[in-house]
Tab-separated table of C-alpha atoms and ligand atoms in Angstrom:
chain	number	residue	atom	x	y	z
A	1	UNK	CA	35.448	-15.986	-24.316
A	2	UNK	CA	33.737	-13.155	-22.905
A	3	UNK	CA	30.291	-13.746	-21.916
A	4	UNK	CA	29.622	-10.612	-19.904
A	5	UNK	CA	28.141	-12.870	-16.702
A	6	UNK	CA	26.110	-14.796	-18.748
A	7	UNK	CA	25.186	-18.270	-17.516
A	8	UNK	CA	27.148	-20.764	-19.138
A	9	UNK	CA	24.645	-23.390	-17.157
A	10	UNK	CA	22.773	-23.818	-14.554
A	11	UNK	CA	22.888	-26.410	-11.605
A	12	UNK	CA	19.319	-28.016	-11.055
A	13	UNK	CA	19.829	-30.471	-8.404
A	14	UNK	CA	23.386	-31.533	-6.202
A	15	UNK	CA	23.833	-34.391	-3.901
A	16	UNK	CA	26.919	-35.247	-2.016
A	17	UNK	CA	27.770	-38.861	0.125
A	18	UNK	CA	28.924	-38.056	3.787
A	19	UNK	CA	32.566	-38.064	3.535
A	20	UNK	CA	34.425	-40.228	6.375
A	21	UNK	CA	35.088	-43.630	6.268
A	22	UNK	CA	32.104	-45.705	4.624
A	23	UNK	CA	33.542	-49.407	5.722
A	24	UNK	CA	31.817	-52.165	3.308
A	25	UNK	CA	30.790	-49.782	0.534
A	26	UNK	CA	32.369	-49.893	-3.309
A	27	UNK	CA	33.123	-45.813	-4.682
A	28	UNK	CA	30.131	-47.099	-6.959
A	29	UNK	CA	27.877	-47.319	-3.983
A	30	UNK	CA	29.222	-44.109	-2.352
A	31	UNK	CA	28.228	-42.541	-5.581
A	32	UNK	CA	24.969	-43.767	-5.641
A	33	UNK	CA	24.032	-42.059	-2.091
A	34	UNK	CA	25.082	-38.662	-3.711
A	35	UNK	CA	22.741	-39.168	-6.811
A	36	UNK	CA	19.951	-40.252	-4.998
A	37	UNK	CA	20.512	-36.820	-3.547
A	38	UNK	CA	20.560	-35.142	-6.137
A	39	UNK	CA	17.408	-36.472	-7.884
A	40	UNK	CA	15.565	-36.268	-4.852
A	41	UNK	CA	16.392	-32.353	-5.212
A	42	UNK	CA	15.387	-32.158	-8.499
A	43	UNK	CA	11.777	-34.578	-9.048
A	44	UNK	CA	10.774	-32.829	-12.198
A	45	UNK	CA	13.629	-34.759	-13.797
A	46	UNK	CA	13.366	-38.168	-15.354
A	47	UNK	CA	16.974	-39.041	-14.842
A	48	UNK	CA	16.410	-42.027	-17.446
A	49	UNK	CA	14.671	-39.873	-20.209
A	50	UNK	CA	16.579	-36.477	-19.840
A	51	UNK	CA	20.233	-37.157	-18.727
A	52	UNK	CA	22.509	-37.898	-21.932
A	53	UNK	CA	25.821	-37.571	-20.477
A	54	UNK	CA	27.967	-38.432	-17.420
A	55	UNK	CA	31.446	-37.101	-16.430
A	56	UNK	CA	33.190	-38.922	-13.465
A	57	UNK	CA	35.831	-37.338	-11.486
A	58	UNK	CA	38.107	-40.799	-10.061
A	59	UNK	CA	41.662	-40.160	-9.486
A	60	UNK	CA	42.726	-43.940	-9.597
A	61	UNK	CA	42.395	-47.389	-10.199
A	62	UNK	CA	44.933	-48.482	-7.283
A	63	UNK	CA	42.627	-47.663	-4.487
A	64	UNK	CA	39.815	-50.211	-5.194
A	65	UNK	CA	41.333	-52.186	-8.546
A	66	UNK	CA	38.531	-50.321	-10.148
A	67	UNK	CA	39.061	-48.519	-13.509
A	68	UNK	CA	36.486	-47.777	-16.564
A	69	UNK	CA	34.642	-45.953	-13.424
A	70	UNK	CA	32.014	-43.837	-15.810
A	71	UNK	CA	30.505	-47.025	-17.063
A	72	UNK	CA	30.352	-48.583	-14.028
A	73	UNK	CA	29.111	-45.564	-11.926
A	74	UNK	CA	26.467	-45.362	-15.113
A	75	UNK	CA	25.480	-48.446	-14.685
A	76	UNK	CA	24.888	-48.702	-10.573
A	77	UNK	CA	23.084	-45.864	-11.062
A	78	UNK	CA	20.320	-46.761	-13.253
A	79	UNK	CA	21.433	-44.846	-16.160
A	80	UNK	CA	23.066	-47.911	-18.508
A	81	UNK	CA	23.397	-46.182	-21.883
A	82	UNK	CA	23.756	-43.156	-21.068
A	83	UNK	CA	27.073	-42.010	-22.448
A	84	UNK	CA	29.742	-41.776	-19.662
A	85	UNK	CA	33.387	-40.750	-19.349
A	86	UNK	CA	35.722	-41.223	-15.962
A	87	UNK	CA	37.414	-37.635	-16.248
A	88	UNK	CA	40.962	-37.887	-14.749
A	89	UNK	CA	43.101	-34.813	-12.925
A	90	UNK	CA	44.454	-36.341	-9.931
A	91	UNK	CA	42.591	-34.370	-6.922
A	92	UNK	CA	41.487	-32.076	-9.703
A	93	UNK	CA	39.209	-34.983	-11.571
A	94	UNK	CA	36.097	-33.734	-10.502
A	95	UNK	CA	36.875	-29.989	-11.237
A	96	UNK	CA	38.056	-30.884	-14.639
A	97	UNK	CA	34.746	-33.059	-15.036
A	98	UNK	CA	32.455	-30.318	-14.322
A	99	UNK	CA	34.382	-28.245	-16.769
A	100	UNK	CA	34.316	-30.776	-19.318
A	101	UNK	CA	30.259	-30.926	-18.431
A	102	UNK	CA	30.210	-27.578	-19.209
A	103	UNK	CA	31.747	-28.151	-22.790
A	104	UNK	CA	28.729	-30.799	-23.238
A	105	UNK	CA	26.275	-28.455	-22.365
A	106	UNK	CA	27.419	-25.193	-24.533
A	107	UNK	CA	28.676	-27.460	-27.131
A	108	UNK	CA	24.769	-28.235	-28.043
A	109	UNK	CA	25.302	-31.917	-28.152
A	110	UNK	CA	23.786	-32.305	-24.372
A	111	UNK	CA	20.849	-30.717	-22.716
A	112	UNK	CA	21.098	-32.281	-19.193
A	113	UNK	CA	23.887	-33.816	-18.069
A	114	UNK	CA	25.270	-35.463	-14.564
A	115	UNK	CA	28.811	-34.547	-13.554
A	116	UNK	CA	30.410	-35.877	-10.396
A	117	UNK	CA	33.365	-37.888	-8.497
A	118	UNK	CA	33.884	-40.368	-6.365
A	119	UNK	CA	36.773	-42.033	-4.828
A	120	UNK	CA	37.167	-44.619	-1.793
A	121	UNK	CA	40.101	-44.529	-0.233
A	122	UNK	CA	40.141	-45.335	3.953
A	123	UNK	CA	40.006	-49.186	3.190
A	124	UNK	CA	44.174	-48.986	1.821
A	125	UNK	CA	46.670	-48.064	4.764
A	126	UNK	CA	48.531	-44.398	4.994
A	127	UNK	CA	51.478	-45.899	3.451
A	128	UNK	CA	49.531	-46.915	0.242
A	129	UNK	CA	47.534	-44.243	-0.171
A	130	UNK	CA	50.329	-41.625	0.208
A	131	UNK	CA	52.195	-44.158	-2.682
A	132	UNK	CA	49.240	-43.596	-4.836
A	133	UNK	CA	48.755	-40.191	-4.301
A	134	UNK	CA	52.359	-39.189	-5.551
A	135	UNK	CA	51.447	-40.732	-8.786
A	136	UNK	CA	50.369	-37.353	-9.788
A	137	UNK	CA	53.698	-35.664	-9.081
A	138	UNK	CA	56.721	-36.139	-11.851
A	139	UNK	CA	57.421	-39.907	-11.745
A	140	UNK	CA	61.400	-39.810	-12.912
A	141	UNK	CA	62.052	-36.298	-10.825
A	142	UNK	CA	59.859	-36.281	-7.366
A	143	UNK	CA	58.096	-39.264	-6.985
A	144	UNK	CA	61.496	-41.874	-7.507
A	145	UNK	CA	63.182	-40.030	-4.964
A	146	UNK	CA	60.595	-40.425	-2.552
A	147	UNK	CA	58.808	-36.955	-2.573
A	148	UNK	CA	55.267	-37.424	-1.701
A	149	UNK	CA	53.002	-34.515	-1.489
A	150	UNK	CA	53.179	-33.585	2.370
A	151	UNK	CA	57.147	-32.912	1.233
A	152	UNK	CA	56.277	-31.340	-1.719
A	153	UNK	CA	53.545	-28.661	0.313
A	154	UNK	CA	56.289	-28.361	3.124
A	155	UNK	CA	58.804	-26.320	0.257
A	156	UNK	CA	56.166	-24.477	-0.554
A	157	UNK	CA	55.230	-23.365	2.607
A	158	UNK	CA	59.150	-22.970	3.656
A	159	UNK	CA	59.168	-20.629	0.517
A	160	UNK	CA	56.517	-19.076	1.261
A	161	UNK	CA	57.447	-18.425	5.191
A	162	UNK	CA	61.030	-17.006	3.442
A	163	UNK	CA	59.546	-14.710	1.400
A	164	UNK	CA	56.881	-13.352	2.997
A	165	UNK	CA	57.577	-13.557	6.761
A	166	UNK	CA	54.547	-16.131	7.097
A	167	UNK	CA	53.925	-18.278	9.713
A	168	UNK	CA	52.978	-21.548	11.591
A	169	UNK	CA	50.463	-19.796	13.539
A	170	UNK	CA	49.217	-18.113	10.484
A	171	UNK	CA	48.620	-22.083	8.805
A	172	UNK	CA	47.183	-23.497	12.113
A	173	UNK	CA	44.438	-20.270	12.087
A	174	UNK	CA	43.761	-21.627	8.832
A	175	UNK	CA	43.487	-25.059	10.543
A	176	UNK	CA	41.276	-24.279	13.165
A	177	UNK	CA	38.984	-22.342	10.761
A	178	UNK	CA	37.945	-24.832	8.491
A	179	UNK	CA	37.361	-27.160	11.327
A	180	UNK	CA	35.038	-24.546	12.708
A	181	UNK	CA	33.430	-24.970	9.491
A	182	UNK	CA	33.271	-28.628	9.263
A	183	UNK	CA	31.812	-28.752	12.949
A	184	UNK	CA	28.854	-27.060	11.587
A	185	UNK	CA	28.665	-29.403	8.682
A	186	UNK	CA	26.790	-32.657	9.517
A	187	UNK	CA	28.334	-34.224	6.256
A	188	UNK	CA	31.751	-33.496	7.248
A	189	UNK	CA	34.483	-36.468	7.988
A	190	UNK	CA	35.624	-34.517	11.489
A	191	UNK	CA	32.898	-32.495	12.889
A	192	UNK	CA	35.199	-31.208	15.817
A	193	UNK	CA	36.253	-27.808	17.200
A	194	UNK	CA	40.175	-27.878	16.935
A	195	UNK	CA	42.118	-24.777	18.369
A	196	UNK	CA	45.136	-22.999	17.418
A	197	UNK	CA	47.124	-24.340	20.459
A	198	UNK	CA	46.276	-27.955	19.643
A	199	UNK	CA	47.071	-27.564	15.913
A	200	UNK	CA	50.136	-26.214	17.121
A	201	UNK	CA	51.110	-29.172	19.233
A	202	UNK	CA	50.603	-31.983	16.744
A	203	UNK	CA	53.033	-33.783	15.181
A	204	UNK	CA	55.303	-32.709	11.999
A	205	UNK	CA	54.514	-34.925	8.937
A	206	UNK	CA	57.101	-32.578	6.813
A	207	UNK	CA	58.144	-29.742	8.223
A	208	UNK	CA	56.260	-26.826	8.915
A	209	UNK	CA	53.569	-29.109	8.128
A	210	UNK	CA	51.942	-30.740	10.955
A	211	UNK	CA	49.019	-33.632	11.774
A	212	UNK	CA	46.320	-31.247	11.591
A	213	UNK	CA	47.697	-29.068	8.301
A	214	UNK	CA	46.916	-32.158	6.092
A	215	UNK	CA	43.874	-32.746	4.559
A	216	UNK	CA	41.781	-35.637	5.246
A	217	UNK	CA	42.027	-39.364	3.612
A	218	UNK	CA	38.282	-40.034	3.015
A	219	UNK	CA	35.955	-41.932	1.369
A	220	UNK	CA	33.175	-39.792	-0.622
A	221	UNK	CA	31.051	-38.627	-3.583
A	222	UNK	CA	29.258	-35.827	-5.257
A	223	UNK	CA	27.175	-35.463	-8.238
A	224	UNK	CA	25.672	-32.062	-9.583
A	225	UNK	CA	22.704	-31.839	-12.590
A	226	UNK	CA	23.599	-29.434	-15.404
A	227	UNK	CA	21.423	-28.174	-17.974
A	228	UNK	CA	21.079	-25.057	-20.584
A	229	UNK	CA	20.212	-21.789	-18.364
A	230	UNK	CA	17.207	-21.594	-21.052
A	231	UNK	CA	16.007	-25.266	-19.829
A	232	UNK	CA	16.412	-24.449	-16.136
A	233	UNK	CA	12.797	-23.327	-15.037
A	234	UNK	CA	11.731	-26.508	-16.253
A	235	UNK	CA	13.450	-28.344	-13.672
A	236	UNK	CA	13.508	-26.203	-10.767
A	237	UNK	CA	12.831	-22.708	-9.536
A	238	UNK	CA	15.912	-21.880	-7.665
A	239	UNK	CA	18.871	-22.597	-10.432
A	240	UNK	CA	22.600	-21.703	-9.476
A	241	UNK	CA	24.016	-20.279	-12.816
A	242	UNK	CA	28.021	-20.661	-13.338
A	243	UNK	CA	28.778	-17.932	-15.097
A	244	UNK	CA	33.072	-18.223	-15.267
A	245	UNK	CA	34.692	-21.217	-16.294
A	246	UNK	CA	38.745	-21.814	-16.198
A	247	UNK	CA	41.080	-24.809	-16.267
A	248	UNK	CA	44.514	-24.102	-16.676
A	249	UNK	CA	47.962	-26.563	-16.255
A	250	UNK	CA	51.232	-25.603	-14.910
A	251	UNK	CA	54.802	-27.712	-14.805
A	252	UNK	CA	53.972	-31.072	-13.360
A	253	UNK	CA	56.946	-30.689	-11.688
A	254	UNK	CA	57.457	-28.335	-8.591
A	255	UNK	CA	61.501	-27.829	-9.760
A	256	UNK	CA	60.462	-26.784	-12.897
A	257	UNK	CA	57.789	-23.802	-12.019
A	258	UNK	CA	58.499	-20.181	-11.897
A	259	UNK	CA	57.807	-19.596	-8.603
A	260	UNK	CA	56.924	-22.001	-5.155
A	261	UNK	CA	55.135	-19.499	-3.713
A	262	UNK	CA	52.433	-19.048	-6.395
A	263	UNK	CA	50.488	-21.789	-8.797
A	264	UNK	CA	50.411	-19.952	-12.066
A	265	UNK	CA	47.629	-22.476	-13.202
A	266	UNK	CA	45.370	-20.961	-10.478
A	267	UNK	CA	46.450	-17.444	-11.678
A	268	UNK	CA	45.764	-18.357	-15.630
A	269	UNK	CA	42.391	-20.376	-14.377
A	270	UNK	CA	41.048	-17.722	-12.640
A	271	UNK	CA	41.951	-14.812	-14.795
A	272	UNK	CA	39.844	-16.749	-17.434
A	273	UNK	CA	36.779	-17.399	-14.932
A	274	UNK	CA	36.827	-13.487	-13.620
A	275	UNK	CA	36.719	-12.390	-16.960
A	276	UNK	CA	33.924	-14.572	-18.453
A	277	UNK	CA	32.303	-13.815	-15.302
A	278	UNK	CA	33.108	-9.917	-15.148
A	279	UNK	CA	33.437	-10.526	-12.031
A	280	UNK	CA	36.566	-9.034	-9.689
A	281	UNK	CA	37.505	-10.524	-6.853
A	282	UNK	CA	36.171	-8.500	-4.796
A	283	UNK	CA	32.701	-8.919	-5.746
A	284	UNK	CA	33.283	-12.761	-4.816
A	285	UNK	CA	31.062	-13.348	-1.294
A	286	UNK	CA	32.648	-16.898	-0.737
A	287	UNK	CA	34.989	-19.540	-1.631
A	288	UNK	CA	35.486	-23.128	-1.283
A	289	UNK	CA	39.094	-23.625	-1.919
A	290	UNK	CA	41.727	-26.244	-2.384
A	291	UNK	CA	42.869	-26.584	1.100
A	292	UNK	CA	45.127	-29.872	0.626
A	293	UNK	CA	47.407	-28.883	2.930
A	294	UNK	CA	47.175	-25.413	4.870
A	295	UNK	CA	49.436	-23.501	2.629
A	296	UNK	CA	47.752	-24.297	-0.031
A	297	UNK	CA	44.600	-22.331	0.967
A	298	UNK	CA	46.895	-19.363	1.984
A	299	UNK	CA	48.033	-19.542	-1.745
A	300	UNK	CA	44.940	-19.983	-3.148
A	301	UNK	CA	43.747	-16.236	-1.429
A	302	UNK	CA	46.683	-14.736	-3.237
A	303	UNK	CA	46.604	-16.237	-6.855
A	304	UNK	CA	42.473	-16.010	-6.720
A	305	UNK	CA	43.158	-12.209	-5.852
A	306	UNK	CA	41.649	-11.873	-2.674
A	307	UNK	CA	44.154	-10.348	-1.119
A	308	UNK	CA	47.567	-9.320	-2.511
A	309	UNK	CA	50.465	-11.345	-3.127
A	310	UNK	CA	52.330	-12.490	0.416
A	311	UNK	CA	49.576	-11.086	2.370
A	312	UNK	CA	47.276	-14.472	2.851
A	313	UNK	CA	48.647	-14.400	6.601
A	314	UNK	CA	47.539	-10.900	6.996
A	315	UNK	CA	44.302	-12.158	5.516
A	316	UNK	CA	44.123	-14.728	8.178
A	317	UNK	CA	44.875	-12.674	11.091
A	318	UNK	CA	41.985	-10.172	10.005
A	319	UNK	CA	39.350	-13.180	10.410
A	320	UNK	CA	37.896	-11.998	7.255
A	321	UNK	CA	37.779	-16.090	5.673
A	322	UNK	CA	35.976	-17.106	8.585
A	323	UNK	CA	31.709	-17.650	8.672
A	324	UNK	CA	31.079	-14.173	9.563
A	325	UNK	CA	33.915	-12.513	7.745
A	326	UNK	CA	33.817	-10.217	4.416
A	327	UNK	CA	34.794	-13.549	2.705
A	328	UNK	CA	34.440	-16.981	4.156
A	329	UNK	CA	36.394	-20.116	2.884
A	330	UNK	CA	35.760	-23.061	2.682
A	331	UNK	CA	32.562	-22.703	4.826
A	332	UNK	CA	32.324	-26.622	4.105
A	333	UNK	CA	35.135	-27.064	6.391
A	334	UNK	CA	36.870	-27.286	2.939
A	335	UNK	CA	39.222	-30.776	2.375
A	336	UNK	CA	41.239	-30.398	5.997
A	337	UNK	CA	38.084	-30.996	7.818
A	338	UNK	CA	35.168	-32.314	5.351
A	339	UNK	CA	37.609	-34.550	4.018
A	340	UNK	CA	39.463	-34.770	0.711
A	341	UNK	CA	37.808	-38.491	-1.254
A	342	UNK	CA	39.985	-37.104	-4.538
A	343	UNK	CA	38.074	-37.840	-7.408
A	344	UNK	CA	35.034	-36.236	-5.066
A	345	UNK	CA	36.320	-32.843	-4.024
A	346	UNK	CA	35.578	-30.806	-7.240
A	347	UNK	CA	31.717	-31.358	-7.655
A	348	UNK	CA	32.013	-31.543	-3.635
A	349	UNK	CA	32.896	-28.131	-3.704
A	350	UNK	CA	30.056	-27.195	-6.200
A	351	UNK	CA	27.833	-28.570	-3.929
A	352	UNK	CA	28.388	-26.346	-1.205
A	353	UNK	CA	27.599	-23.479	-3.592
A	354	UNK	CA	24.852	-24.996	-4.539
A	355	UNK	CA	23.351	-25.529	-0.799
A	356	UNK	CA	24.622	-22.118	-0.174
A	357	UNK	CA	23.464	-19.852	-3.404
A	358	UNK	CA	19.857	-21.772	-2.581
A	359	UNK	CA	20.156	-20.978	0.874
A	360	UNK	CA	20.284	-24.534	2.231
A	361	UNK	CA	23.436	-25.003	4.033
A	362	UNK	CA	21.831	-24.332	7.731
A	363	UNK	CA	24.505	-23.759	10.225
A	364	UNK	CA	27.047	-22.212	7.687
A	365	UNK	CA	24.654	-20.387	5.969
A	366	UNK	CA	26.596	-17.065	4.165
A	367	UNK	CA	23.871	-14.556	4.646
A	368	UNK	CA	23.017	-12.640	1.159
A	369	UNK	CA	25.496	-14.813	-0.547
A	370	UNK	CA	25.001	-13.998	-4.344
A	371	UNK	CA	28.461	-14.791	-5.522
A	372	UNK	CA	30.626	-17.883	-5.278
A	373	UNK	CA	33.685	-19.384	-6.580
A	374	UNK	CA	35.543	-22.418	-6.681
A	375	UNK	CA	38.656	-23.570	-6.726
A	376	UNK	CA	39.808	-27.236	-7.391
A	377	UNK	CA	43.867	-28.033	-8.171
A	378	UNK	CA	45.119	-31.724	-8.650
A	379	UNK	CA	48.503	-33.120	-7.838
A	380	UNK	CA	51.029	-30.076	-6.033
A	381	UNK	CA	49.197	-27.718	-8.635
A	382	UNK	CA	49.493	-28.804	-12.538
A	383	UNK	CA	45.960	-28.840	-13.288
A	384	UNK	CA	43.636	-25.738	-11.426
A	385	UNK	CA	39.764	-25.469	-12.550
A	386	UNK	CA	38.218	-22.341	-10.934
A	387	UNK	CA	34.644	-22.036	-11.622
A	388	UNK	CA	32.570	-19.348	-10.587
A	389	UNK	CA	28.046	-19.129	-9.156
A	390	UNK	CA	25.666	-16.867	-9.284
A	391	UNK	CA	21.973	-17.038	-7.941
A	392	UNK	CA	19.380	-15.596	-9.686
A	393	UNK	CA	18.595	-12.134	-7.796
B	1	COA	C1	48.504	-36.610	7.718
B	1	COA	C2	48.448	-38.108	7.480
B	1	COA	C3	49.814	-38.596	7.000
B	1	COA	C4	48.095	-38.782	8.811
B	1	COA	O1	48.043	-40.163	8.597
B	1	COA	P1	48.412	-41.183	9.800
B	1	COA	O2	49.607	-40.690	10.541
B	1	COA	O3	48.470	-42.565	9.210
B	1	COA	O4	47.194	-41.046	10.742
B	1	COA	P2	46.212	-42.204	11.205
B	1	COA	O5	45.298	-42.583	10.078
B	1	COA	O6	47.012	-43.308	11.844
B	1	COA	O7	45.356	-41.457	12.317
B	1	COA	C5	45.912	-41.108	13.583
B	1	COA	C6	44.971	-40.113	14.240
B	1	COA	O8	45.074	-38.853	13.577
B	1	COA	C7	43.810	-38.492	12.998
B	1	COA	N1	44.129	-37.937	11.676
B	1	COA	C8	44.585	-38.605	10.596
B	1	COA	N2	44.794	-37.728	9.586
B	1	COA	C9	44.439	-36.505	10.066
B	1	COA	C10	44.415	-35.220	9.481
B	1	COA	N3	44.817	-35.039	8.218
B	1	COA	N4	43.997	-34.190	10.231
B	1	COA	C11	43.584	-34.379	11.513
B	1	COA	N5	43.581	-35.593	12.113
B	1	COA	C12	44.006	-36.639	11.382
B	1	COA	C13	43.019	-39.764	12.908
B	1	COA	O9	41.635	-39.521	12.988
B	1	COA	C14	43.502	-40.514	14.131
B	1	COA	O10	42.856	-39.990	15.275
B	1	COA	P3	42.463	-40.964	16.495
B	1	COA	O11	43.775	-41.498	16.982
B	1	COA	O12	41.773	-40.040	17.443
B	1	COA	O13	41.599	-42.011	15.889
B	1	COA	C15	47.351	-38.445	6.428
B	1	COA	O14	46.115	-37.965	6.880
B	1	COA	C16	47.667	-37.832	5.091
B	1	COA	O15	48.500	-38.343	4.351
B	1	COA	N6	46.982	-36.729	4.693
B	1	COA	C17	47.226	-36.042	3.457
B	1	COA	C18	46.477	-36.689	2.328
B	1	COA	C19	46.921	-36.130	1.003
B	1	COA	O16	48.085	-35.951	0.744
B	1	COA	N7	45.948	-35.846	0.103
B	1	COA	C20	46.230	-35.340	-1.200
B	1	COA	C21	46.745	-33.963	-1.130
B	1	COA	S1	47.450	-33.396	-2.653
């Protein structure tokens, strides 16, 4: 589809929960903190007369015994009847749900509607929640042997460090950096400064993956307004536009893919979001990526094209993905320091666009940001969705 930058729709309002540990709260609740948000950024909308769909990002049922979450999240939040749909890609759900907004939108069938995620997930112990998160890896291949995604990261990285002559150091910069980040960000699970040296000295969860190259087990929502670029000054006079749109799938299973150093469904999801966008990589001015685990965000500058392929630690080193740099990352503090509440993350990560294309994110503000992209992968990389912002000039 090549729309030659043209919006595909435009974000009128965002909210997003603090991520962290919200003790006492239901994932419906959580939710409901993000919409408030989101209509309080948008009061020209009558959420009960204009919104006429809902897509959910929720990875699982397991965590709270909760399925049939798009109902449920439609209910709590005022909007019974409105037609809703719990969109499920493991740590990609949200992603995918914003993509499958899009589809609602451009399909002609919805004008406004509300896409988001939500998951709660500090109330279940480490042990449980690392059980339920390998339900998105290959049940009779990885998960039976007891592969859970830490081990599953660690080959890549291993790979990775084999090919390309990468490093620990290199994944602990990355570390540090999105901590930076996340200090700045008052919704952030861990607003704290970590350095290299103390990255470097925490413990090994799967080798070369330590403490402090994992991503966060949070609790968290986020919920974004959508409409038709055409319908957008009605609502609001600063509209984010995405103008590039992919969601590509890869091999469920690591053993099966062509390559461990690469995720060919970030390649394929990209390619198809640069190209609707005609946009290159380099005209990208920042990136929230999925930063799972360390290596993953050092992969992610490769496949997205930002730098070329086995030169993310020479990417690092340069300083050039840090707030102040020709193209920060995850200026959120991205999933190892914001937190990573899976169903969340996606429409978490087009929230930080949003604050940052509008010129609201304070602290971390990207200065003359015009162009953004995202990039949202579920499970050790079967499902990508890349989308990509642009502000009005
Ligand atoms: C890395 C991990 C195993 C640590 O869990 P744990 O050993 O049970 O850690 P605990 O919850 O007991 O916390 C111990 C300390 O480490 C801190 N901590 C926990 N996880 C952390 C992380 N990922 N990064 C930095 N600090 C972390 C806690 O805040 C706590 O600090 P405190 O002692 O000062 O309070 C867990 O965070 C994890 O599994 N992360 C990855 C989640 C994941 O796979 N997501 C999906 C990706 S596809």
């Amino acid at each position: 589809m090549g729309l030659n930058g043209k919006p595909l729709v435009s974000i009128i309002g965002a909210g997003m929960s603090k991520f962290g540990k919200h003790d006492g709260l239901l994932g419906r609740e959580i939710f409901g903190l993000a919409a408030t948000e989101a209509f309080s950024r948008c009061p020209k909308l009558d959420p009960k007369q204009d919104v006429k769909a809902m897509f959910i990002g929720h990875m699982g049922e397991s965590y709270e015994h909760q399925g049939h979450m798009g109902a449920t999240i439609a209910d709590w939040i005022g909007l019974r009847g409105v037609a809703a749909t719990r969109v499920e890609a493991a740590c990609g759900s949200s992603g995918a749900a914003l993509r499958t907004g899009i589809y609602a939108v451009l399909s002609g069938l919805s004008d406004v509607v509300i896409v988001g995620g939500v998951e709660k997930m500090t109330h279940r112990t480490t042990a449980e929640v690392t059980e339920y998160l390998a339900m998105a890896a290959d049940y009779p291949f990885e998960q039976f042997h007891g592969i859970t995604f830490p081990g599953l990261f660690a080959m890549m990285a291993t790979a990775h460090m084999n090919a390309y002559g990468t490093t620990e150091q290199h994944l602990a910069k990355i570390a540090s950096k999105n901590h930076h980040h996340g200090a700045l960000n008052p919704k952030a699970h861990m607003q704290k400064e970590v350095p290299v040296e103390t990255v470097m000295g925490s413990k090994y969860v799967a080798w070369p993956l330590k403490l402090y190259d994992c991503s966060l087990i949070s609790d968290g929502a986020s919920c974004i307004i959508l409409t038709k670029p055409e319908l957008a000054a009605k609502y609001t006079d600063q509209p984010v536009h995405i103008v590039g749109s992919g969601q590509a799938t890869d091999a469920i299973g690591l053993y099966e893919r062509d390559s461990l150093t690469s995720l060919q469904s970030t390649k394929l999801a990209s390619k198809a979001a640069y190209e609707m966008a005609n946009i290159k990589p380099e005209q990208v001015n920042l990136a929230e990526v999925h930063d799972c685990f360390t290596i993953a965000e050092l992969i992610a500058y490769e496949d997205l094209g930002f730098c070329a392929l086995g030169e993310g630690g020479k990417l690092v080193d340069s300083g050039a993905t840090s707030l102040g740099g020709a193209i920060p990352v995850n200026t959120s503090g991205g999933l190892k320091s914001k937190g990573h509440p899976v169903g969340a993350t996606g429409t978490a990560q087009a929230y930080e666009m949003y604050l940052q294309l509008t010129d609201q994110a304070d602290k971390r503000q990207v200065k003359d940001a015009k162009v953004g992209l995202t990039h949202n992968i579920g499970g050790s990389g079967a499902t990508a969705a890349v989308h990509i912002y642009r502000r009005d000039q």
